[in-house]
Short mmCIF file of C-alpha atoms and ligand atoms in Angstrom, two decimals:
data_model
loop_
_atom_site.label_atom_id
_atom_site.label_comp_id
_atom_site.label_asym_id
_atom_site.label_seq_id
_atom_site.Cartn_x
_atom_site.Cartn_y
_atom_site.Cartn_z
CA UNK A 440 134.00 89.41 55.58
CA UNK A 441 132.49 91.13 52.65
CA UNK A 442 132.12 94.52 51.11
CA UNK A 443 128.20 95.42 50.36
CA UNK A 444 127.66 97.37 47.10
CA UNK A 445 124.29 98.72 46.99
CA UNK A 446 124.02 99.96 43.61
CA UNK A 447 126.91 98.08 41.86
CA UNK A 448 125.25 97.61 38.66
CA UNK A 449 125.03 101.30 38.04
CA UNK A 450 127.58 103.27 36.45
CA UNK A 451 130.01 104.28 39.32
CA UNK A 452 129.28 101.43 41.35
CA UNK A 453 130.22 98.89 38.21
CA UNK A 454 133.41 101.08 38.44
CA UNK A 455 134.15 100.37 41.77
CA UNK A 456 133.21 97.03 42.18
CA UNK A 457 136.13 96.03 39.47
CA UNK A 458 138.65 98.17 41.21
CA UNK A 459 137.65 96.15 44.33
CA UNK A 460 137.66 92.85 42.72
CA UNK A 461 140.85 93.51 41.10
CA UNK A 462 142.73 93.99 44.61
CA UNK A 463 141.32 91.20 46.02
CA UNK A 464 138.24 92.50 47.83
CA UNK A 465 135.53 89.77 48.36
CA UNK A 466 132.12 91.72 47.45
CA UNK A 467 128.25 91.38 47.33
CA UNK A 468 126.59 93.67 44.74
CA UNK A 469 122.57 94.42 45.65
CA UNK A 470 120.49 96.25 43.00
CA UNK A 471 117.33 96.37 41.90
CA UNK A 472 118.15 97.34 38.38
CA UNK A 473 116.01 100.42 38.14
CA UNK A 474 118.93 102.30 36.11
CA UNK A 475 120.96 99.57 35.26
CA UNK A 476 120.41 95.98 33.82
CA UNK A 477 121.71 92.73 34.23
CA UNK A 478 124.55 92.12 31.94
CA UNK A 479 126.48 94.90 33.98
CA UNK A 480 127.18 92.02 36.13
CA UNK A 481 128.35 89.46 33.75
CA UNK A 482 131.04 92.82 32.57
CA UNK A 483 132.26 93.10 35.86
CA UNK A 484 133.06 89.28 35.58
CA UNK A 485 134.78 89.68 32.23
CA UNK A 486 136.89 92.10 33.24
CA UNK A 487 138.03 91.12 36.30
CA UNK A 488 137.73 87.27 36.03
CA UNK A 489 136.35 87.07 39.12
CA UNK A 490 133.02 86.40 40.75
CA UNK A 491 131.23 87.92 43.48
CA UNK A 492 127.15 86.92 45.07
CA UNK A 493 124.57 89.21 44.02
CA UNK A 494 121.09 90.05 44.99
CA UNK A 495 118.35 91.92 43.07
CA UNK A 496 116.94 93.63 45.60
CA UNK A 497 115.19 97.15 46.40
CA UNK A 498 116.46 98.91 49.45
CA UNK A 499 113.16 99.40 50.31
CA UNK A 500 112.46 96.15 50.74
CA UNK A 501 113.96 95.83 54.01
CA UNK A 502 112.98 92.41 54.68
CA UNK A 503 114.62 91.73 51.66
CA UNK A 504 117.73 93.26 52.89
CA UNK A 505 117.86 91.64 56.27
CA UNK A 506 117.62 88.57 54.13
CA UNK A 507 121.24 89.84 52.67
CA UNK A 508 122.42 90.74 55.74
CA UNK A 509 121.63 87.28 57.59
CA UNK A 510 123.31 85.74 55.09
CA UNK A 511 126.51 86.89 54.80
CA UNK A 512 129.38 88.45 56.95
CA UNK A 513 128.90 92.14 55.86
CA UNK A 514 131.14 94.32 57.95
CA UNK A 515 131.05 97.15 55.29
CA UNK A 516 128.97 98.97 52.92
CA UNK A 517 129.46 100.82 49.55
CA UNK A 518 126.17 103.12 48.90
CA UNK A 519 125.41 103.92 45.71
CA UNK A 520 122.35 102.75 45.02
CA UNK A 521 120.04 106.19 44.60
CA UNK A 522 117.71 108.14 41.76
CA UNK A 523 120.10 111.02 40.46
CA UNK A 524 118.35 113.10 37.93
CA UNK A 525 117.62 116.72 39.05
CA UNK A 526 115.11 117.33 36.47
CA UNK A 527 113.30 114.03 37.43
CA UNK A 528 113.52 114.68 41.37
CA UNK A 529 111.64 118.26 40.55
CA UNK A 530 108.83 116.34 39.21
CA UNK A 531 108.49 113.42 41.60
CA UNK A 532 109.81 114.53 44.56
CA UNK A 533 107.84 111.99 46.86
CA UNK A 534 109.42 108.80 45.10
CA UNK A 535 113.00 110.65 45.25
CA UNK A 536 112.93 111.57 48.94
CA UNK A 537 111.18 107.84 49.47
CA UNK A 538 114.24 105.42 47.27
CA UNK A 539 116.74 107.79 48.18
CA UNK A 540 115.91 108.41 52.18
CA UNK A 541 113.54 105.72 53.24
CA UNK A 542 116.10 103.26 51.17
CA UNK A 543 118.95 104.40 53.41
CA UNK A 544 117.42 104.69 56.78
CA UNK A 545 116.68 100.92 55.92
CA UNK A 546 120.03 99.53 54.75
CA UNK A 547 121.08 101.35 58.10
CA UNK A 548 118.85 100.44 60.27
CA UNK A 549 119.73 97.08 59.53
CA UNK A 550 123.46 97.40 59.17
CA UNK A 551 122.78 98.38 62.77
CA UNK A 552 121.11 94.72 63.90
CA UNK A 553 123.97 93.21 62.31
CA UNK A 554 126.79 95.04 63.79
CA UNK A 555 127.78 96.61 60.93
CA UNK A 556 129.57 100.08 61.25
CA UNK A 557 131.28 100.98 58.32
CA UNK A 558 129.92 102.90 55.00
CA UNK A 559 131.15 104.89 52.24
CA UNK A 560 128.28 107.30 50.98
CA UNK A 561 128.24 108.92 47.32
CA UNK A 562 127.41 111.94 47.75
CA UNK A 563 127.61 115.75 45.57
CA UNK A 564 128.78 118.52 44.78
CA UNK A 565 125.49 119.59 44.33
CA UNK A 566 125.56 120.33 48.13
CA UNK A 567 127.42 122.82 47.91
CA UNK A 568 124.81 124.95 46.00
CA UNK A 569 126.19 128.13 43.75
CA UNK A 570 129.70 128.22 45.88
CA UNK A 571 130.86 131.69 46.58
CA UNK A 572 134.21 131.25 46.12
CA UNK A 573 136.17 128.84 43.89
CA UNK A 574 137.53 125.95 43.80
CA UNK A 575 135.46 124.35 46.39
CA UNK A 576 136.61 123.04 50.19
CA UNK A 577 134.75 120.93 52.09
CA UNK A 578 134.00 122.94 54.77
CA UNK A 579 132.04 125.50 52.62
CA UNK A 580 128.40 126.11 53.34
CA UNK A 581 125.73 123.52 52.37
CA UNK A 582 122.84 124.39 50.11
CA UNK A 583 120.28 122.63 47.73
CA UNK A 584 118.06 124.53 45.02
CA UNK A 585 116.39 120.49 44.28
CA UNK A 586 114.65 117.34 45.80
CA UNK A 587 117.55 115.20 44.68
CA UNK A 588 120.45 117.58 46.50
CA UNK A 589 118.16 117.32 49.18
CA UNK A 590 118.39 113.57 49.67
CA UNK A 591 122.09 114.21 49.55
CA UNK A 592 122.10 116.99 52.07
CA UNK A 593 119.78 114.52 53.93
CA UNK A 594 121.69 111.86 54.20
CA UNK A 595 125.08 113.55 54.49
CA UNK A 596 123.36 114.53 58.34
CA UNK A 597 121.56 111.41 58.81
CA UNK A 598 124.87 109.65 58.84
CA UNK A 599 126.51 112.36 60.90
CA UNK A 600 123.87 111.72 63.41
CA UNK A 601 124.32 107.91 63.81
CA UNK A 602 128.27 108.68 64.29
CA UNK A 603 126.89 110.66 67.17
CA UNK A 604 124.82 108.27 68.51
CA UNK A 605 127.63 105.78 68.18
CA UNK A 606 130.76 106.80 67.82
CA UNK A 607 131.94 103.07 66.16
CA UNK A 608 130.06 103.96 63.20
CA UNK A 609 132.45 104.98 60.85
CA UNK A 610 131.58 107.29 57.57
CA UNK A 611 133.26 108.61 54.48
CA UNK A 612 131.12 110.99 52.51
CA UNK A 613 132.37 111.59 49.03
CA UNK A 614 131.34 114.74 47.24
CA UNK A 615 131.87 113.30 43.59
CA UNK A 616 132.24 116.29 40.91
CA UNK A 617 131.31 115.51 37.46
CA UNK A 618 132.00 111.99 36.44
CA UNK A 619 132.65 111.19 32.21
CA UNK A 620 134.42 108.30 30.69
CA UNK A 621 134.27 104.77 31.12
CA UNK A 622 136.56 101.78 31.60
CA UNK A 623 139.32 101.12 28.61
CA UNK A 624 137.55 97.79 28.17
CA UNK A 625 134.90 99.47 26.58
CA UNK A 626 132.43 96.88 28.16
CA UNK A 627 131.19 99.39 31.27
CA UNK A 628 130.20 102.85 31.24
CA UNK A 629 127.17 105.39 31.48
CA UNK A 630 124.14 104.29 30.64
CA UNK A 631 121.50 106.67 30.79
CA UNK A 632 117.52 106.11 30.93
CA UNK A 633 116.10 108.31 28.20
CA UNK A 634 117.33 111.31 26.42
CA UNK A 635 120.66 112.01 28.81
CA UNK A 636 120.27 115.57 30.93
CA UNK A 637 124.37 115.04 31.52
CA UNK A 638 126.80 116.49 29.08
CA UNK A 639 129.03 113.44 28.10
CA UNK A 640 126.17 110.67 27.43
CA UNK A 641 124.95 113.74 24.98
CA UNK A 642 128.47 114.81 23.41
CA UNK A 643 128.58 110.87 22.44
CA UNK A 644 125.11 110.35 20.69
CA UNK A 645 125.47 113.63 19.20
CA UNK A 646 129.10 112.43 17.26
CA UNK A 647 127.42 108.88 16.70
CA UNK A 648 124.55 110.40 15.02
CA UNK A 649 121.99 109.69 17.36
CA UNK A 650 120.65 113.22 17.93
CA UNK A 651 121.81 116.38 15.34
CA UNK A 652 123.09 118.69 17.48
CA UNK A 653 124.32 119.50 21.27
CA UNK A 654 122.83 122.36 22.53
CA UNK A 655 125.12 124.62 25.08
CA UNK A 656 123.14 125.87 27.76
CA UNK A 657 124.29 129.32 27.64
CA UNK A 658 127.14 131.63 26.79
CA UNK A 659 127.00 134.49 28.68
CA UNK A 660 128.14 133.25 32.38
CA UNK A 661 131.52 134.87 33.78
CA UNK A 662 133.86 132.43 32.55
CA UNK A 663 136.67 132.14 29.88
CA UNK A 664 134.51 131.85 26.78
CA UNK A 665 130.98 132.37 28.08
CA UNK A 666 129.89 128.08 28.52
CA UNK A 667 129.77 126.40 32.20
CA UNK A 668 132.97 125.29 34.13
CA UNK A 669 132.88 122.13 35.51
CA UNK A 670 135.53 119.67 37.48
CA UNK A 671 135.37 116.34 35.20
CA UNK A 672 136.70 113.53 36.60
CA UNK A 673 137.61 109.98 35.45
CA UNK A 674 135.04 107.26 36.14
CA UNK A 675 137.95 105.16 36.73
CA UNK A 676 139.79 108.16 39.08
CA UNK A 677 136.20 108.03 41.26
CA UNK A 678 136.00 104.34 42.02
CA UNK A 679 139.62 104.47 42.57
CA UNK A 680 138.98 107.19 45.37
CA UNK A 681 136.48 104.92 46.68
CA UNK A 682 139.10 102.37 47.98
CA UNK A 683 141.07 105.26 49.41
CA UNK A 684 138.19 106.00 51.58
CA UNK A 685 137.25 102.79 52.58
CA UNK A 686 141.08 101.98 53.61
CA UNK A 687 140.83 105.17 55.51
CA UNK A 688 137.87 104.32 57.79
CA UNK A 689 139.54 100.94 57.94
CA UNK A 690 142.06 102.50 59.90
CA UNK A 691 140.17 105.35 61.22
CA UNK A 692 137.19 106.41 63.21
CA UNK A 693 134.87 109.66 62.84
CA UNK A 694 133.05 111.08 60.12
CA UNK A 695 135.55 111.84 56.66
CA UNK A 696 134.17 113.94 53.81
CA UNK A 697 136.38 114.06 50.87
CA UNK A 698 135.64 115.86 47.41
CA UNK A 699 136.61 113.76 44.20
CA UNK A 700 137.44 115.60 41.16
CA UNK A 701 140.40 116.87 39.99
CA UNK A 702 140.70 120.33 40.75
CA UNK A 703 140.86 121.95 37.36
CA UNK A 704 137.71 123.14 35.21
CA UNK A 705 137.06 122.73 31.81
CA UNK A 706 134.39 124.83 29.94
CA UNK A 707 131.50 123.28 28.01
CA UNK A 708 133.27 124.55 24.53
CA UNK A 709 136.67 123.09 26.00
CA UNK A 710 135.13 119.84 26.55
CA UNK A 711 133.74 119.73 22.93
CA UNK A 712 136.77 120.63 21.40
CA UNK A 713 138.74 118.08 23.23
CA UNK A 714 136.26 115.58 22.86
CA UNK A 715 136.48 115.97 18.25
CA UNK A 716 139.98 116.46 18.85
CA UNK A 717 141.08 113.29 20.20
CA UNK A 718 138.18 111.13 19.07
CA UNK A 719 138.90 112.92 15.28
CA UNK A 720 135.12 113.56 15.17
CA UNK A 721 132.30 116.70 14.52
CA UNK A 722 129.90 117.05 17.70
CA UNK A 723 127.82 119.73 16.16
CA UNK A 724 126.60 122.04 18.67
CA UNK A 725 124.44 125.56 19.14
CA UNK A 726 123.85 128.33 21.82
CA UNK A 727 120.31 127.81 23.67
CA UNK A 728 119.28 129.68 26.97
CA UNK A 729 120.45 128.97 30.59
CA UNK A 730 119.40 125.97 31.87
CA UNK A 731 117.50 126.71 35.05
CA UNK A 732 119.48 125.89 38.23
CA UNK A 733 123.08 125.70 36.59
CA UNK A 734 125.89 127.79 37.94
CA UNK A 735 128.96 129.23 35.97
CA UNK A 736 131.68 127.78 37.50
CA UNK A 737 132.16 124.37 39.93
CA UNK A 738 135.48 122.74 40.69
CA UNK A 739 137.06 121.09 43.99
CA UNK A 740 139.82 122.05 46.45
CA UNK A 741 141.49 118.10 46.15
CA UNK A 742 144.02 118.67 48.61
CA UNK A 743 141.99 117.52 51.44
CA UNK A 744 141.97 113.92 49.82
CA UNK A 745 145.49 114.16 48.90
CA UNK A 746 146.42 115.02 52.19
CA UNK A 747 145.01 112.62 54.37
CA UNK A 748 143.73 109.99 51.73
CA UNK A 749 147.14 110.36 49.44
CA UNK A 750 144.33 109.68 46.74
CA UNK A 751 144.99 112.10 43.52
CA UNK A 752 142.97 111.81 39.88
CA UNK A 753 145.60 110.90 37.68
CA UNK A 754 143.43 110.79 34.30
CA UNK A 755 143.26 114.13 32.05
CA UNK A 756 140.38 115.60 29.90
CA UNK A 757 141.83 113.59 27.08
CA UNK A 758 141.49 110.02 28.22
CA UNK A 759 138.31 110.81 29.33
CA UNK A 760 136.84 111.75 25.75
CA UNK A 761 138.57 108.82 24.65
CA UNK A 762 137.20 106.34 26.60
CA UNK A 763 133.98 107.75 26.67
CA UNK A 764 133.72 107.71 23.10
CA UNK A 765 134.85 104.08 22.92
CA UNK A 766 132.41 102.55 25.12
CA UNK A 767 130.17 104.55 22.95
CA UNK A 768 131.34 102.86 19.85
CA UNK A 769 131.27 99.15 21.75
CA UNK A 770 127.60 99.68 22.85
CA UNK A 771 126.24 101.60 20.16
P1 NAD B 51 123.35 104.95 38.46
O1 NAD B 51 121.91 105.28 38.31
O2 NAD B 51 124.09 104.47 37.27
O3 NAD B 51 123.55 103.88 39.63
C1 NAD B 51 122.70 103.79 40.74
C2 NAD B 51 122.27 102.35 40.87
O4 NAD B 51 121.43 102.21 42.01
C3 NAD B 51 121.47 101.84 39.68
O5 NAD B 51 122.02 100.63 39.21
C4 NAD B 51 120.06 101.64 40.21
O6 NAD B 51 119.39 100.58 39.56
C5 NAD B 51 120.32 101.38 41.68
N1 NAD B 51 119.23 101.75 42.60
C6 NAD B 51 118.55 102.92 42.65
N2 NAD B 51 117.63 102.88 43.63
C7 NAD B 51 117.72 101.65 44.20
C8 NAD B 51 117.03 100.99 45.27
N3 NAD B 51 116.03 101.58 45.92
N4 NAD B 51 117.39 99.73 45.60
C9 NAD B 51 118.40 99.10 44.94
N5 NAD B 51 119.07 99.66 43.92
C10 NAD B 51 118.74 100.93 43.56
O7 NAD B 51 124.06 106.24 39.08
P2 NAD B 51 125.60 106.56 39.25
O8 NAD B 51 125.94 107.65 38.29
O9 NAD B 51 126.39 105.32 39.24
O10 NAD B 51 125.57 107.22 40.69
C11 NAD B 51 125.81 106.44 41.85
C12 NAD B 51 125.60 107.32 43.05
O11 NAD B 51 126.45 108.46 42.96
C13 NAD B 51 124.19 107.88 43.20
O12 NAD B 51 123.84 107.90 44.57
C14 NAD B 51 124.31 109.28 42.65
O13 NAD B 51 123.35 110.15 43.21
C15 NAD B 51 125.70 109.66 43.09
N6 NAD B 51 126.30 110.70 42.25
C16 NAD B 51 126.38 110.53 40.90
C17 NAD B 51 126.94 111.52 40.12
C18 NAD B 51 127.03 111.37 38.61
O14 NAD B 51 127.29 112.36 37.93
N7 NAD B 51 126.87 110.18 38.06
C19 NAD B 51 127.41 112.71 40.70
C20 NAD B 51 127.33 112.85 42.09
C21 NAD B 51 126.77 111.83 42.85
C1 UD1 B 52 124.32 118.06 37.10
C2 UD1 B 52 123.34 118.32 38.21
C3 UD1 B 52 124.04 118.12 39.54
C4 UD1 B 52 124.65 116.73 39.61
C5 UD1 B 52 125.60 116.56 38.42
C6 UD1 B 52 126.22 115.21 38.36
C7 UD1 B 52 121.73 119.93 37.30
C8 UD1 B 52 121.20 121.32 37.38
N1 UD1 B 52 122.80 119.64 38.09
O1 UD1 B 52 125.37 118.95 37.26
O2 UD1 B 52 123.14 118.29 40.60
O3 UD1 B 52 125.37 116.57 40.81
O4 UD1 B 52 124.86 116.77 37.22
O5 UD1 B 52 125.23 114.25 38.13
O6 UD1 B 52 121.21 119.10 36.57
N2 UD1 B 52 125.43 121.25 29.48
C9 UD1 B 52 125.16 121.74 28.21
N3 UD1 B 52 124.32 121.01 27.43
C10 UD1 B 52 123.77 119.82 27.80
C11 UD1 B 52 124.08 119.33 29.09
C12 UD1 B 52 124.90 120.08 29.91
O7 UD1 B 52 125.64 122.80 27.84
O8 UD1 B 52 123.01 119.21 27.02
C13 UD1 B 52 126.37 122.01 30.33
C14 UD1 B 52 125.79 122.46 31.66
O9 UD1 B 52 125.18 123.72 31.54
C15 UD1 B 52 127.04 122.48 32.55
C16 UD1 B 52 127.91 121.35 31.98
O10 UD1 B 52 127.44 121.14 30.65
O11 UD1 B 52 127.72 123.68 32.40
C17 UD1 B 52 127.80 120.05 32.75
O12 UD1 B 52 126.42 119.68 32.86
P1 UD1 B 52 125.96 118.31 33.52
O13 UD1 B 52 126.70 117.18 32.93
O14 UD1 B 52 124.48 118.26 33.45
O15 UD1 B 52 126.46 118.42 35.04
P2 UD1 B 52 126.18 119.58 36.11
O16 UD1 B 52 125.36 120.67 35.56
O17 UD1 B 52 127.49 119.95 36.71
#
């Protein structure tokens, strides 16, 4: 029996997949390396001194993917494997609603030929639009201002719908918050494509020297000091909260939707200060506009996944600049 990992090369998935090696977990990691690249997979190796079958291959290629599925025992399914820029989804919204919807409705139409009923879905907190109230629950309303919350929103139903149709199918949907930092080998972490639209990959070329300054997109919302609030939330703490959920539909049936973060917010200036405080660097920075589409404030209600998952983020603010900065320095 083996765990699929579509989307194991990327950042999170890389994550999880040692997490899952290191407790013994026999997996298969399928990717077709459109935001990732091959030597991922030799890291996961070195750092967990295991190995594990993979397969370059594009979910939407579902040929291909049968191919996976004939030959191995996969009884369950990690899904990472998606496009995730907003920016980039507002431009080419045909190719993100085609990888990130046609690619699922293939892996599941043929998890569904091979019997397979059990997935773990990476979904966003981008779902839950500009949230009225704070911190966030899961069972506030559902809204997307973007193609690529869209695909989320999308999917979140699609796999509703097939638990529906068949009540075996088991799904955990997990509404990640904002993900930083990187493991403590320094040998996996956040790659981006391009100049990074995320705050971390841009805090860390800004102190290395790559680009001169960060620029804070605005600091004049209704928060402490003016800059955005956001949940951040160990790489390491995610893919942790991955096994959680998979050991939950393990034991149970039904639909589970679980946010990961941590349940305290941190302001962009907070961030930056933490980040030269720890890592006893300058990250030069200046006030620009609003970015379109942002929202003040974001962080999660965690209780529900401490409750019924007994799955808590453990890592602060602090170990996160840390590590962040020293894959940084390892991959410069
Ligand atoms: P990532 O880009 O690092 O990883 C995604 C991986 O999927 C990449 O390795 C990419 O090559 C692969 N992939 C994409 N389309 C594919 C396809 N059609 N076939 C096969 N492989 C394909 O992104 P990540 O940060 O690791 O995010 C993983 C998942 O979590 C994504 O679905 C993303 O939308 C979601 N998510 C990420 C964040 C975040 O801040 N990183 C937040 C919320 C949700
Ligand atoms: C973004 C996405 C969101 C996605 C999430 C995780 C947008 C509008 N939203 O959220 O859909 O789920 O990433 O992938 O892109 N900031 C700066 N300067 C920068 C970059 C960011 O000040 O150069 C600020 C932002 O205004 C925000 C905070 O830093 O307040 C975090 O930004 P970011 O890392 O992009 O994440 P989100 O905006 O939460």
């Amino acid at each position: 029996m083996s765990i699929l990992v579509t989307g194991g090369a990327g950042y999170i998935g890389s994550h999880t997949a040692v997490e899952l090696l290191d407790t013994g977990e026999n997996i298969i990691i399928l990717d077709n390396f459109s935001n990732s690249s091959p030597e991922v997979l030799d890291k996961i190796k070195q750092i967990t001194k295991k190995d594990f079958k993979f397969y370059k291959v594009d979910l939407l290629d579902e040929n291909a993917l049968d191919k996976v599925f004939e030959e191995n025992n996969i009884d369950e399914v990690i899904h990472f494997a998606g496009l995730k820029a907003v920016g980039e989804s507002v431009e080419k919204p045909i190719e993100y609603y085609n990888n990130n919807i046609t690619g699922t409705l293939n892996l599941l139409k043929v998890m569904k030929k091979y019997n397979c009923k059990k997935i773990v879905f990476s979904s966003s907190a981008t779902v839950y639009g500009n949230p009225k109230t704070l911190p966030i629950k899961e069972d506030f309303p559902l809204s997307t201002t973007n193609p690529y919350g869209a695909t989320k929103l999308m999917i979140e139903q699609i796999l509703q719908d097939v638990n529906v149709a068949d009540k075996d199918f088991r799904v955990a949907i997990l509404r990640y918050f904002n993900p930083i930092g990187a493991h403590k080998s320094g040998l996996i972490g956040e790659v981006p494509n391009g100049i990074p639209n995320n705050i971390m990959p841009y805090i860390v070329r800004v102190a290395v020297g790559k680009y001169n300054e960060l620029t804070v997109f605005g600091n004049d919302y209704d928060t402490e000091d003016g800059t955005g609030v956001r949940d951040y939330i160990h790489v390491v703490d995610l893919a942790k909260g991955h096994l959680s959920a998979l050991k939950k539909i393990r034991e149970n049936s039904g639909v589970q939707i679980y946010n990961l973060g941590t349940g305290r917010g941190y302001s962009v200036l907070e961030l930056v200060k933490t980040f030269e405080k720890v890592n006893n660097v300058k990250v030069n920075y200046k006030i620009g506009d609003r970015r379109p589409g942002d929202i003040a404030s974001c962080f999660a209600d965690v209780n529900k996944a401490k409750k019924e998952m007994n799955w808590v983020a453990t890592k602060g603010l602090e170990e996160m600049c840390k590590d962040s900065w020293n894959f940084i320095l390892k991959n410069k």
